[in-house]
Short mmCIF file of C-alpha atoms in Angstrom, two decimals:
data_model
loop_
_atom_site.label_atom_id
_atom_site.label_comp_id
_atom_site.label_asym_id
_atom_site.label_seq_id
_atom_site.Cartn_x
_atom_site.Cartn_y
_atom_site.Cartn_z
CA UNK A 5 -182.89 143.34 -137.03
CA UNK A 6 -185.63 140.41 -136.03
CA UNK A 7 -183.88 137.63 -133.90
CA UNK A 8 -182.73 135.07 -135.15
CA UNK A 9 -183.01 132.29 -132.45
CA UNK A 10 -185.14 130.06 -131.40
CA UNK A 11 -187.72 130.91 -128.86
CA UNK A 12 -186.74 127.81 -126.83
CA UNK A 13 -183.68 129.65 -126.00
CA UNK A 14 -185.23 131.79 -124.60
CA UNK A 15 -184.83 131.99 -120.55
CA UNK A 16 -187.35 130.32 -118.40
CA UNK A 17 -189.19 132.87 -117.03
CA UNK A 18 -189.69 134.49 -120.58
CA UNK A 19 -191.48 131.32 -121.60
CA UNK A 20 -193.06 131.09 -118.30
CA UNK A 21 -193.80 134.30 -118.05
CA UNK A 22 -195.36 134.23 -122.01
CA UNK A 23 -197.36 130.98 -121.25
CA UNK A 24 -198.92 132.48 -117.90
CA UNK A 25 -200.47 135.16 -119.58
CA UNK A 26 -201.65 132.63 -122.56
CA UNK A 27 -203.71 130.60 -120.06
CA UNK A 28 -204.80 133.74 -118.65
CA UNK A 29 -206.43 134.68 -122.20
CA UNK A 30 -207.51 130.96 -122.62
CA UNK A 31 -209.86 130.70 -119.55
CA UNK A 32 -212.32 133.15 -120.74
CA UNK A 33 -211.61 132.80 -124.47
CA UNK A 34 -213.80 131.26 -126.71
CA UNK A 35 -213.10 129.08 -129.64
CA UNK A 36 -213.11 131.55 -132.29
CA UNK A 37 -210.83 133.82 -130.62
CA UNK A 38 -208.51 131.08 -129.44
CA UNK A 39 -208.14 130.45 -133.31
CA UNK A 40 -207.41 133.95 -134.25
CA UNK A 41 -204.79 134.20 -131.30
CA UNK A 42 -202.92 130.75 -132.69
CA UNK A 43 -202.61 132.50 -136.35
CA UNK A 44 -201.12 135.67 -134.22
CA UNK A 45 -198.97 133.30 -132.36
CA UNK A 46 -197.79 131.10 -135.38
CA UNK A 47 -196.01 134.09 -136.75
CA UNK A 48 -194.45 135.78 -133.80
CA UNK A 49 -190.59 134.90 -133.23
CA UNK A 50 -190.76 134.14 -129.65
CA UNK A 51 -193.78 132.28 -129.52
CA UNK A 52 -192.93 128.67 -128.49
CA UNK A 53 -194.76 125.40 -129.81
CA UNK A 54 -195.84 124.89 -126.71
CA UNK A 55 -198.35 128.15 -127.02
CA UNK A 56 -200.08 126.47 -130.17
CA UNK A 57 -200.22 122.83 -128.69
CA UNK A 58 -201.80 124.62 -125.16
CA UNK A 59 -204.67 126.84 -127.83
CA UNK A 60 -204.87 123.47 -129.79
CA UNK A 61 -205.70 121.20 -127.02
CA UNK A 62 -208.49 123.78 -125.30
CA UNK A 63 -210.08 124.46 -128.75
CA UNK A 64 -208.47 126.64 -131.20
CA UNK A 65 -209.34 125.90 -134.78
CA UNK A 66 -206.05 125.74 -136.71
CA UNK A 67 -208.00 126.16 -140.00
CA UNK A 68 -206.50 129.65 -140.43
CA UNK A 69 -202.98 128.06 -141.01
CA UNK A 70 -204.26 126.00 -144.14
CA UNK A 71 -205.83 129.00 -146.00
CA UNK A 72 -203.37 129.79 -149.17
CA UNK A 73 -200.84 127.56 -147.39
CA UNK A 74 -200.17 130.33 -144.59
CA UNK A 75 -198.77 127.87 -141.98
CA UNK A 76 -195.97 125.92 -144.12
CA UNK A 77 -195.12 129.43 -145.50
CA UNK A 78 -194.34 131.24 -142.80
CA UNK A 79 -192.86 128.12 -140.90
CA UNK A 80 -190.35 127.87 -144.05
CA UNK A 81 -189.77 131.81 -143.86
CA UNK A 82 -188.89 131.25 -139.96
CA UNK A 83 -186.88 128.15 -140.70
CA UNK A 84 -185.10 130.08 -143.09
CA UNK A 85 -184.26 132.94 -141.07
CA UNK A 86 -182.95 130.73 -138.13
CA UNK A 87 -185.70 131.75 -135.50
CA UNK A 88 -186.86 128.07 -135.15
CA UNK A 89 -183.62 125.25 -134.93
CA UNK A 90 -183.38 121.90 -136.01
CA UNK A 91 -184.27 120.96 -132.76
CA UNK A 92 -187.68 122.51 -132.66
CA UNK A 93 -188.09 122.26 -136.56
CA UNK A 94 -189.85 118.63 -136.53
CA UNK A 95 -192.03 119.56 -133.71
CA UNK A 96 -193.17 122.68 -135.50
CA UNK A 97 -193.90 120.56 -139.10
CA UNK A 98 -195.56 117.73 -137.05
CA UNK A 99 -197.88 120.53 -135.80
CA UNK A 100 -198.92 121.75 -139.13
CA UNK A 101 -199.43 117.83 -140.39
CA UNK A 102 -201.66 117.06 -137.86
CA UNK A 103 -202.93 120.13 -136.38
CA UNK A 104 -206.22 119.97 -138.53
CA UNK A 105 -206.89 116.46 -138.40
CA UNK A 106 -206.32 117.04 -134.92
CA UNK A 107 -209.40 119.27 -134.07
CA UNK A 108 -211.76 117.98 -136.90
CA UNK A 109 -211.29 113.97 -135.27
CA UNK A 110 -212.05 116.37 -131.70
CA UNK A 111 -215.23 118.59 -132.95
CA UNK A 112 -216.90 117.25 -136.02
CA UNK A 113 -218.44 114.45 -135.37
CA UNK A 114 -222.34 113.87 -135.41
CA UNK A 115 -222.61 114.32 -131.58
CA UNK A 116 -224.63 111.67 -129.35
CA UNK A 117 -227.75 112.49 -128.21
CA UNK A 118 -228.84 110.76 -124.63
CA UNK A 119 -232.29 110.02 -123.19
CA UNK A 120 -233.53 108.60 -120.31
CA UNK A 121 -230.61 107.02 -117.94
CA UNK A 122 -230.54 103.40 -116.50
CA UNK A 123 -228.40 101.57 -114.52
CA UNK A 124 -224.24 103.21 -112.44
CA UNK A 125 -221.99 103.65 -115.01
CA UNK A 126 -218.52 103.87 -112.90
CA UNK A 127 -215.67 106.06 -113.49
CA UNK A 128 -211.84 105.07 -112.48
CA UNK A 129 -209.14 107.54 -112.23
CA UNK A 130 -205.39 106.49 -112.09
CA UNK A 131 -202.87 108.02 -110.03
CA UNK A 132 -199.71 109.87 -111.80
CA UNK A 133 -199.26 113.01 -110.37
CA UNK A 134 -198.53 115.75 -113.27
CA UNK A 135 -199.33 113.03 -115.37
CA UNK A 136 -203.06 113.61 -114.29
CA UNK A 137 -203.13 116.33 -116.99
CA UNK A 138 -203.12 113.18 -119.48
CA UNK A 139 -206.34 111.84 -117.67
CA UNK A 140 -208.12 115.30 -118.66
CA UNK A 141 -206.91 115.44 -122.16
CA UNK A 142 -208.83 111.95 -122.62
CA UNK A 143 -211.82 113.12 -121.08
CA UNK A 144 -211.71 116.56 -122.84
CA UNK A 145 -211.47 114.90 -126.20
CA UNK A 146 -213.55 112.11 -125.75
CA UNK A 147 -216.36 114.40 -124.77
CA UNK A 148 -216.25 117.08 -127.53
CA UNK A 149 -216.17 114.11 -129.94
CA UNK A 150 -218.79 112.30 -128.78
CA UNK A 151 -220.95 115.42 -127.27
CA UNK A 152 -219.43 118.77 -128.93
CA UNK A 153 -219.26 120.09 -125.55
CA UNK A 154 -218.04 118.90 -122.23
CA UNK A 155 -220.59 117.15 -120.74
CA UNK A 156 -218.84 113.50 -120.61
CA UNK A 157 -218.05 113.36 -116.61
CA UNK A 158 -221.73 114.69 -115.78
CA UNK A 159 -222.91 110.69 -117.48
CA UNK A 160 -220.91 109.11 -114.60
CA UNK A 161 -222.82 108.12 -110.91
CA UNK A 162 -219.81 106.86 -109.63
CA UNK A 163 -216.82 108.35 -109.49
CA UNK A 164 -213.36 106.66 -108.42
CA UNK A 165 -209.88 108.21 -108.07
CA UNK A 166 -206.52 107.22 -106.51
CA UNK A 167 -204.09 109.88 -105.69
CA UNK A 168 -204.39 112.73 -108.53
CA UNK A 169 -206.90 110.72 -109.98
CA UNK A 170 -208.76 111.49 -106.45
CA UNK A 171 -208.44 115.59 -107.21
CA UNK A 172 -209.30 115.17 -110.66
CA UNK A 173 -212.60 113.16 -109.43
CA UNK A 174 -213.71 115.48 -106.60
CA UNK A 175 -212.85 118.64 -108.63
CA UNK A 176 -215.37 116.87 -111.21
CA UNK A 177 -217.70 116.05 -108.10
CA UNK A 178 -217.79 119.71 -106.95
CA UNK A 179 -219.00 120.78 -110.84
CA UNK A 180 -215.64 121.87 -112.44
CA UNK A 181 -215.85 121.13 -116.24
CA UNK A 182 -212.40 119.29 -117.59
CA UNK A 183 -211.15 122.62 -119.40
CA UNK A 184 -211.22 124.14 -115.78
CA UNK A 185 -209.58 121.32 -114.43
CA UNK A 186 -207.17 121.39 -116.89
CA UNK A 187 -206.14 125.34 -116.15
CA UNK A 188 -206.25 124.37 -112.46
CA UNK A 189 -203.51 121.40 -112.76
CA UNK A 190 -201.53 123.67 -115.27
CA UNK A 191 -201.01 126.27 -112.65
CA UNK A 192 -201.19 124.15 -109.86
CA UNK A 193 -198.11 122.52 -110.71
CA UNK A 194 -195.84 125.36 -110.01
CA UNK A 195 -197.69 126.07 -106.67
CA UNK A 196 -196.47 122.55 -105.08
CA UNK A 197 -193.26 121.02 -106.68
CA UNK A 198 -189.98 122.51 -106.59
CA UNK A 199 -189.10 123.21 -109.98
CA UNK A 200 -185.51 123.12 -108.89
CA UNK A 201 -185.86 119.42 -107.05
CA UNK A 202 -183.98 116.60 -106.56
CA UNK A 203 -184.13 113.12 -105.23
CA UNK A 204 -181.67 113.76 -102.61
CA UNK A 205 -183.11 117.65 -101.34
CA UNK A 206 -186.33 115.32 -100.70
CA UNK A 207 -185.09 112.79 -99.06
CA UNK A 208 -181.81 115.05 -96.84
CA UNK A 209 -183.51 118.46 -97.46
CA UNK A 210 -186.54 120.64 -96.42
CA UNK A 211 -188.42 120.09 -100.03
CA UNK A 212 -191.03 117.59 -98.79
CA UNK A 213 -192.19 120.04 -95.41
CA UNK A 214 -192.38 122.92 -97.92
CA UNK A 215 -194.32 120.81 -101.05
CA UNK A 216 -197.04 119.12 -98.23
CA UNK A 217 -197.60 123.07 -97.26
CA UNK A 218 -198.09 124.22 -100.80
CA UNK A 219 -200.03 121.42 -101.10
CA UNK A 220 -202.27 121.62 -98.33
CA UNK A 221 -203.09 125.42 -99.30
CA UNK A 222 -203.52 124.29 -103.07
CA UNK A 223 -206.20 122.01 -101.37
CA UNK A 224 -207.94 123.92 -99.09
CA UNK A 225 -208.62 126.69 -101.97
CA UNK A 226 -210.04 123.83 -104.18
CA UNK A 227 -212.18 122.39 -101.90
CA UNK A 228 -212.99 125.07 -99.42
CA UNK A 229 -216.49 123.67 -97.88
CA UNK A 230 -216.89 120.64 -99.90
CA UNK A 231 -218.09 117.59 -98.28
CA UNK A 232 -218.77 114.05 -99.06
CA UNK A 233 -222.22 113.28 -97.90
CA UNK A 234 -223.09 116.70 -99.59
CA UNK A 235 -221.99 115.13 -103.17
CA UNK A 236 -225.01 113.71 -105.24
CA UNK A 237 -222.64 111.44 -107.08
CA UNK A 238 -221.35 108.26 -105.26
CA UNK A 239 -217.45 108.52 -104.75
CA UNK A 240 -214.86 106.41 -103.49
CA UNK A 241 -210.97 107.46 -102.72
CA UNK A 242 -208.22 104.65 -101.51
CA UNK A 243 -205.55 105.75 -99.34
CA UNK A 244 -202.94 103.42 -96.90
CA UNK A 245 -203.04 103.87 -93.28
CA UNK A 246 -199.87 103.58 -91.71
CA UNK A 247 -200.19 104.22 -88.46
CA UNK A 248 -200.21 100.67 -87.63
CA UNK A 249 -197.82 97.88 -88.73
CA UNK A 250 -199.21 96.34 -91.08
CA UNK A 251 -200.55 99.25 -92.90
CA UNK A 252 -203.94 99.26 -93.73
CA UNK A 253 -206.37 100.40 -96.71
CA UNK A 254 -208.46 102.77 -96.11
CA UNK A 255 -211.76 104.17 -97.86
CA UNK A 256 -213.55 107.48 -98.04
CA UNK A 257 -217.21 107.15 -99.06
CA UNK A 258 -219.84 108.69 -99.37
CA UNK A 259 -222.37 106.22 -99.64
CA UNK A 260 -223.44 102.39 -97.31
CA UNK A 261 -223.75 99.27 -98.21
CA UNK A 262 -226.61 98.44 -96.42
CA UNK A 263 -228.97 102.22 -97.00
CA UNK A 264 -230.30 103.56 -100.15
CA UNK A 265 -228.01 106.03 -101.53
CA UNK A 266 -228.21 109.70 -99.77
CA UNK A 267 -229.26 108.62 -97.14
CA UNK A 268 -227.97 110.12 -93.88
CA UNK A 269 -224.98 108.09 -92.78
CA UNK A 270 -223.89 107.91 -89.24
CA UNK A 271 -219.75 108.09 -89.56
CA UNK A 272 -218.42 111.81 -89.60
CA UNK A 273 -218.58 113.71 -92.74
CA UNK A 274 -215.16 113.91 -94.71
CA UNK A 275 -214.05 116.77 -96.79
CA UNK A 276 -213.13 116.96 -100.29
CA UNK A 277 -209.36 118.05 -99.40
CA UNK A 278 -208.67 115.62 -96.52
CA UNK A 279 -209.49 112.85 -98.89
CA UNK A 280 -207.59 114.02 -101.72
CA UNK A 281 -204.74 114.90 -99.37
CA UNK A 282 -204.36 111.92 -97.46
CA UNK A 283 -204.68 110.03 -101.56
CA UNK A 284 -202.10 112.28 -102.54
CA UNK A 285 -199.77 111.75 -99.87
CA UNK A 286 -196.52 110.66 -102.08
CA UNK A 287 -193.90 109.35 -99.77
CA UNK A 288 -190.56 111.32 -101.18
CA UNK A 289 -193.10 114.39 -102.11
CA UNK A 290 -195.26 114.86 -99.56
CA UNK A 291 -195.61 113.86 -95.60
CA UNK A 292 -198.37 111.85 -94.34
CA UNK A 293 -202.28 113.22 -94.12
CA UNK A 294 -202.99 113.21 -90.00
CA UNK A 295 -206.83 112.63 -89.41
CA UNK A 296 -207.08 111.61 -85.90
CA UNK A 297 -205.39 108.72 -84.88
CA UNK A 298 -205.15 107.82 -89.01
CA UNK A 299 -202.10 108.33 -90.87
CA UNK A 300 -202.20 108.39 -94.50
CA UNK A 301 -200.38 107.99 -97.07
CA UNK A 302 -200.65 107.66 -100.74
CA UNK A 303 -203.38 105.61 -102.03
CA UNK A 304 -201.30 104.46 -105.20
CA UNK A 305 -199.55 101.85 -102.98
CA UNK A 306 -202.86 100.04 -103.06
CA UNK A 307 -204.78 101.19 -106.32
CA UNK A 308 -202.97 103.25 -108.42
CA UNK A 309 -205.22 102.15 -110.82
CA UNK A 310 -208.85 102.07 -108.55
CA UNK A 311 -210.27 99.45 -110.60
CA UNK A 312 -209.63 96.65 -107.99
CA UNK A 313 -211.54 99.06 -105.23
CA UNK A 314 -214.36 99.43 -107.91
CA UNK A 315 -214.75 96.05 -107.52
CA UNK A 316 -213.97 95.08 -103.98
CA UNK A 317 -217.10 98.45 -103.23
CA UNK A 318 -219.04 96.17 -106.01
CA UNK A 319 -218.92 93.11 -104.06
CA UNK A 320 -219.70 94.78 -100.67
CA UNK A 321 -222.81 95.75 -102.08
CA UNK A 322 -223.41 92.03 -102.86
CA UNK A 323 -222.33 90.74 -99.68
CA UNK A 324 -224.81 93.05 -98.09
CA UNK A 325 -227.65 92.37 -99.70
CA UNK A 326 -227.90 95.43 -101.68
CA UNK A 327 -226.84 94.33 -105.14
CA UNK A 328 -226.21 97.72 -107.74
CA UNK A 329 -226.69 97.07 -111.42
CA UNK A 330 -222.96 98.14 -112.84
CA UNK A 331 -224.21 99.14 -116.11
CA UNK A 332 -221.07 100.22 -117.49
CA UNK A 333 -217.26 101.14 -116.42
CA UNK A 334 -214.50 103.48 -118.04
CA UNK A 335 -211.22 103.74 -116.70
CA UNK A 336 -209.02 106.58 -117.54
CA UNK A 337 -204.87 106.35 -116.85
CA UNK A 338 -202.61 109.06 -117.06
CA UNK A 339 -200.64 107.25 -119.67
CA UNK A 340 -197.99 104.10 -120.07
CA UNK A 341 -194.20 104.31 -120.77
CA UNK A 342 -193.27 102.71 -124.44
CA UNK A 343 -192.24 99.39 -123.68
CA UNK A 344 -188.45 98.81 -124.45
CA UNK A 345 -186.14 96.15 -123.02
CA UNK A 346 -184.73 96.90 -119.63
CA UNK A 347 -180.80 96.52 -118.82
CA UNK A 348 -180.46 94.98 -115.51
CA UNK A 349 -177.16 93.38 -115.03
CA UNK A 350 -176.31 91.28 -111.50
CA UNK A 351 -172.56 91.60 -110.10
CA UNK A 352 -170.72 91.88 -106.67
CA UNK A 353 -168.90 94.68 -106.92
CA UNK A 354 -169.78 97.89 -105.23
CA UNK A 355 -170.68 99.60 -107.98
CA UNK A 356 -172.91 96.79 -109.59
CA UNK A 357 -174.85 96.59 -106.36
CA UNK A 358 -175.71 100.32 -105.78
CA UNK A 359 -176.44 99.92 -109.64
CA UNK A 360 -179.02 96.97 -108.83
CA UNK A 361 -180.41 99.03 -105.67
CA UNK A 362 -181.51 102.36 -108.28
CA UNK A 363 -182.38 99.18 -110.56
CA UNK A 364 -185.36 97.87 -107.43
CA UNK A 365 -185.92 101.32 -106.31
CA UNK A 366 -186.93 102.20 -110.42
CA UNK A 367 -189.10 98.92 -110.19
CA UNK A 368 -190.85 100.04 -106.69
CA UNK A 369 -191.54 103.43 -108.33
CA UNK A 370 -193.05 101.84 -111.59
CA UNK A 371 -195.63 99.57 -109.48
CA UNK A 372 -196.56 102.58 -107.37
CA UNK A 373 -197.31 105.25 -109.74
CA UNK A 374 -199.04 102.50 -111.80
CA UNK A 375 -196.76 100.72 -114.48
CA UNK A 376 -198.03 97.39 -113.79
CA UNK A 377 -201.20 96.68 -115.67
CA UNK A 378 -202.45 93.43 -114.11
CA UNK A 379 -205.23 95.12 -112.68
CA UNK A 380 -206.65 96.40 -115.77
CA UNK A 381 -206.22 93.03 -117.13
CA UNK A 382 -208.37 91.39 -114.15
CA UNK A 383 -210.83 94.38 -114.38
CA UNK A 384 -210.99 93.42 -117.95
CA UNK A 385 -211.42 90.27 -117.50
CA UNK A 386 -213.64 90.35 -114.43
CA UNK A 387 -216.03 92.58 -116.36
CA UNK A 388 -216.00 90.26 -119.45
CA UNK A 389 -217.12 87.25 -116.83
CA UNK A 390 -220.30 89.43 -115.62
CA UNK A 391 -221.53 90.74 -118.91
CA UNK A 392 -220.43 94.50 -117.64
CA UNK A 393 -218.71 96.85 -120.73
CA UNK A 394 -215.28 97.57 -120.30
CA UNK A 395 -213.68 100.79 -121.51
CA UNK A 396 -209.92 101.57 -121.02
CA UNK A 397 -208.56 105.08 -122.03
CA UNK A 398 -204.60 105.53 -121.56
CA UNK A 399 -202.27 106.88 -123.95
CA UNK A 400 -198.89 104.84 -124.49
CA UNK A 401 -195.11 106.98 -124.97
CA UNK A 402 -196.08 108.56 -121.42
CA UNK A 403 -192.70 108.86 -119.72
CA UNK A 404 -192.89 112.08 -117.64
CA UNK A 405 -192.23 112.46 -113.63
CA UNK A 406 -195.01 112.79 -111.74
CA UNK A 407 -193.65 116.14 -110.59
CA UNK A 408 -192.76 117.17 -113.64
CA UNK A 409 -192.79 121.52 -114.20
CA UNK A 410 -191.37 121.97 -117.22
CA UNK A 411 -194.49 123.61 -119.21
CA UNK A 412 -192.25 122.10 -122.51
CA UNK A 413 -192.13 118.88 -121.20
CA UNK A 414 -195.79 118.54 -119.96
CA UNK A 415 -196.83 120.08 -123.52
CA UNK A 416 -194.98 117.09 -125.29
CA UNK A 417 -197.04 114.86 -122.96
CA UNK A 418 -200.34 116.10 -124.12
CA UNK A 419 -198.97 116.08 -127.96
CA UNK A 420 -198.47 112.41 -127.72
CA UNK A 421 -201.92 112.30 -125.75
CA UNK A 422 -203.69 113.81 -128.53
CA UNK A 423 -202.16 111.89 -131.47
CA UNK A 424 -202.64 108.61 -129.52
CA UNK A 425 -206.57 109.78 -129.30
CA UNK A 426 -206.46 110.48 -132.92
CA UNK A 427 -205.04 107.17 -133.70
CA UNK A 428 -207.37 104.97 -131.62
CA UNK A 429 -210.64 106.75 -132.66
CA UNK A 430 -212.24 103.80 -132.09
CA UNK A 431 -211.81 103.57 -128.18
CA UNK A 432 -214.10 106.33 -127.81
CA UNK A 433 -216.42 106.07 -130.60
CA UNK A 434 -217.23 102.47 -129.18
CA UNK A 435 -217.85 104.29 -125.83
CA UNK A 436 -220.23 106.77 -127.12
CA UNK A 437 -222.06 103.73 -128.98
CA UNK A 438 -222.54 102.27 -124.99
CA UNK A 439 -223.74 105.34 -123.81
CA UNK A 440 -226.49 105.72 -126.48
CA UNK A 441 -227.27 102.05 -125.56
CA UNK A 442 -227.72 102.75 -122.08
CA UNK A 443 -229.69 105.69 -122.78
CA UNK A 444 -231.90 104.09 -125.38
CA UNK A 445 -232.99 100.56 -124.13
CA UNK A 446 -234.27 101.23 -120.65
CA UNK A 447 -236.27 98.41 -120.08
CA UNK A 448 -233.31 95.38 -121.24
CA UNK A 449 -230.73 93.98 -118.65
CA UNK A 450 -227.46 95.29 -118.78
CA UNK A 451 -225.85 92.38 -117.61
CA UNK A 452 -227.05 90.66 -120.99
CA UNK A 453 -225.26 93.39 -123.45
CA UNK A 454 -222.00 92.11 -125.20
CA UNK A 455 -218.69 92.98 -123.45
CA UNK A 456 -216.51 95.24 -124.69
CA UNK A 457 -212.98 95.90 -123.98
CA UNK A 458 -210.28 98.67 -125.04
#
């Protein structure tokens, strides 16, 4: 007899095991096949929703389930029979609501065509560890809409990451498109965290040692040779020095403020996996990046969101007598909590005060992995004063940990990401109208075009 519960019963490695070899088919799938393998899937009693959201997000036209109402049948066939529970039931109808809408707002749109470039259109990555998979999403989507392909990061000279945000922007750097950076987080997160992890086995336990080793492997197969001065795309990556009191920013360039760009520069070349190491560097998940007598820690404590060092590299430029033209910047987050009232009560009992301690400790977390969104607002607001377009990309109902594993949990992430898109269509169809303005008026100022802000 077929069985008659829910696939999300099944045991962990089942569905890991069942989502590995998904993203196996995936990377060298095309679309067409990706569609006929979601119609296979949509059917199949231990296929997970997770399996259609992953072939959804990376392409899969979900048209098949429309045709003679095939989706809502079977769904009410496998409702019926018990092999999906009320539990999963409303994420399995929201999929067939939105599914189509979904990939048509993604693909069918007239695509923008570019000409001749003007002017350093700049880049920002946020910091969020798992969370960086939101980042991608954006820039997946956003490009297929605007392009019908993925050639949105290639329109960027500058590119600007803190923390994951740093390995998403030298991955993009070395030539990975977002799909492949997209695979490469999805498995890379099982490679470093402990799925099994707590707050206490990092702080008393061996968890951190092990997680900076995975890490540091993860790395050094990304970016094997990489370089900075090799790049042909100015970059920029924050990270805190520590090894003195106070601690001290610290930023790895590629570029001077006083030579034209590629030129030779006399400080020693860095590699792409010391600087996104010592930017990664989460204190609680990771030890310090050693680089001589530097060391580093994550650059999140300064710029979780690297719009401030955008603009403190901007100024330099200035200061130097080298002024850029800034023709245009986006900045990409990995996604903001819902906001909701928070319950913080004061006493002077023992158990209030350990209650207010986990109360600060949530607070120092939230500014750190990027919860506080004054600097967008001076960004904003600094870009407004200067005549420079402003574009701001981050989904909100993102409440995951930044170490997150669960491939469930990290697929309910990129749902919300991808209704979010579909809701605020206009974020990135106003970007695409910028880039065809930037392509198609080369000989106006840029500093005279209208601000806009998202």
């Amino acid at each position: 007899m077929p069985p008659s519960r829910c696939a999300h019963k099944m045991s962990r490695r089942k569905k890991t095991e069942r989502i590995e070899a998904l993203v196996t088919f995936m990377e060298t799938a095309d679309r067409q096949a990706m569609g006929a393998r979601l119609k296979e899937i949509w059917a199949i009693p231990q296929s997970t929703i997770t399996e259609l959201r992953l072939l959804l997000t990376m392409g899969a036209d979900p048209s098949c389930l429309y045709e003679d109402e095939y989706g809502r049948k079977t769904l009410e066939d496998r409702l019926e029979l018990g092999r999906v529970c009320e539990e999963c039931a409303p994420k399995w109808q929201a999929f067939i609501d939105h599914a189509l809408n979904v990939h048509e707002e993604m693909w069918e749109k007239k695509p923008v065509l570019l000409g001749k470039r003007r002017g350093l259109v700049a880049l920002c990555l946020d910091g969020g560890g798992m969370r960086g998979l939101v980042s991608i999403v954006c820039l997946l989507f956003a490009s297929r809409r605007l392009f019908g392909n993925e050639t949105l990061p290639n329109c960027f000279d500058w590119l600007i990451g803190t923390s994951t945000g740093s390995v998403l922007a030298l991955n993009l750097a070395k030539g990975k498109t977002a799909s492949e950076c997209f695979y490469d987080y999805w498995k890379m997160k099982n490679k470093i965290f402990d799925e099994n992890g707590s707050t206490m086995s990092r702080l008393l336990g061996d968890q951190v040692r092990i997680q900076t080793q995975s890490m540091n492997k993860v790395l050094k197969e990304s970016f094997p040779t990489q370089t900075f001065q090799q790049c042909s795309r100015r970059l920029t990556v924050p990270a805190l020095d520590i090894a003195y009191a106070p601690a001290k920013l610290h930023i790895f360039r590629n570029y001077s403020f006083t030579l034209p760009f590629g030129a030779a520069l006399p400080d020693e070349d860095i590699n792409f996996r010391d600087a996104a190491r010592a930017s990664s560097a989460a204190p609680t998940y990771f030890e310090p990046h050693a680089m001589g007598d530097h060391r580093f820690v994550d650059g999140s404590f300064v710029a979780n969101y690297p719009l401030n060092i955008l603009f403190k590299e901007y100024d330099q430029f200035a200061k130097h007598g080298n002024p850029i033209d800034l023709s245009g910047v986006l900045s990409i987050g990995t996604g903001e909590p819902a906001v909701v009232q928070r319950k913080y009560k004061c006493g002077t009992s023992i158990k209030s005060r350990a209650k207010n301690i986990t109360h600060v400790t949530t607070l120092i977390l939230e500014q750190v992995v990027g919860q506080d969104l004054t600097a967008v607002e001076m960004a904003s607001d600094r870009c407004a004063a200067h005549g420079i377009p402003f574009f701001r990309i981050s989904p909100v109902g993102i409440n995951v940990r930044i170490d997150q594993t669960d491939d469930g949990k990290l697929m309910d992430m990129v749902w919300t990401t991808l209704l979010y898109l579909v809701n605020n269509l206009e974020l990135i169809d106003s970007l695409g109208n910028f880039m065809n303005s930037i392509h198609s008026e080369p000989d106006s100022d840029s500093r005279r075009r209208s601000n806009t802000v998202l």
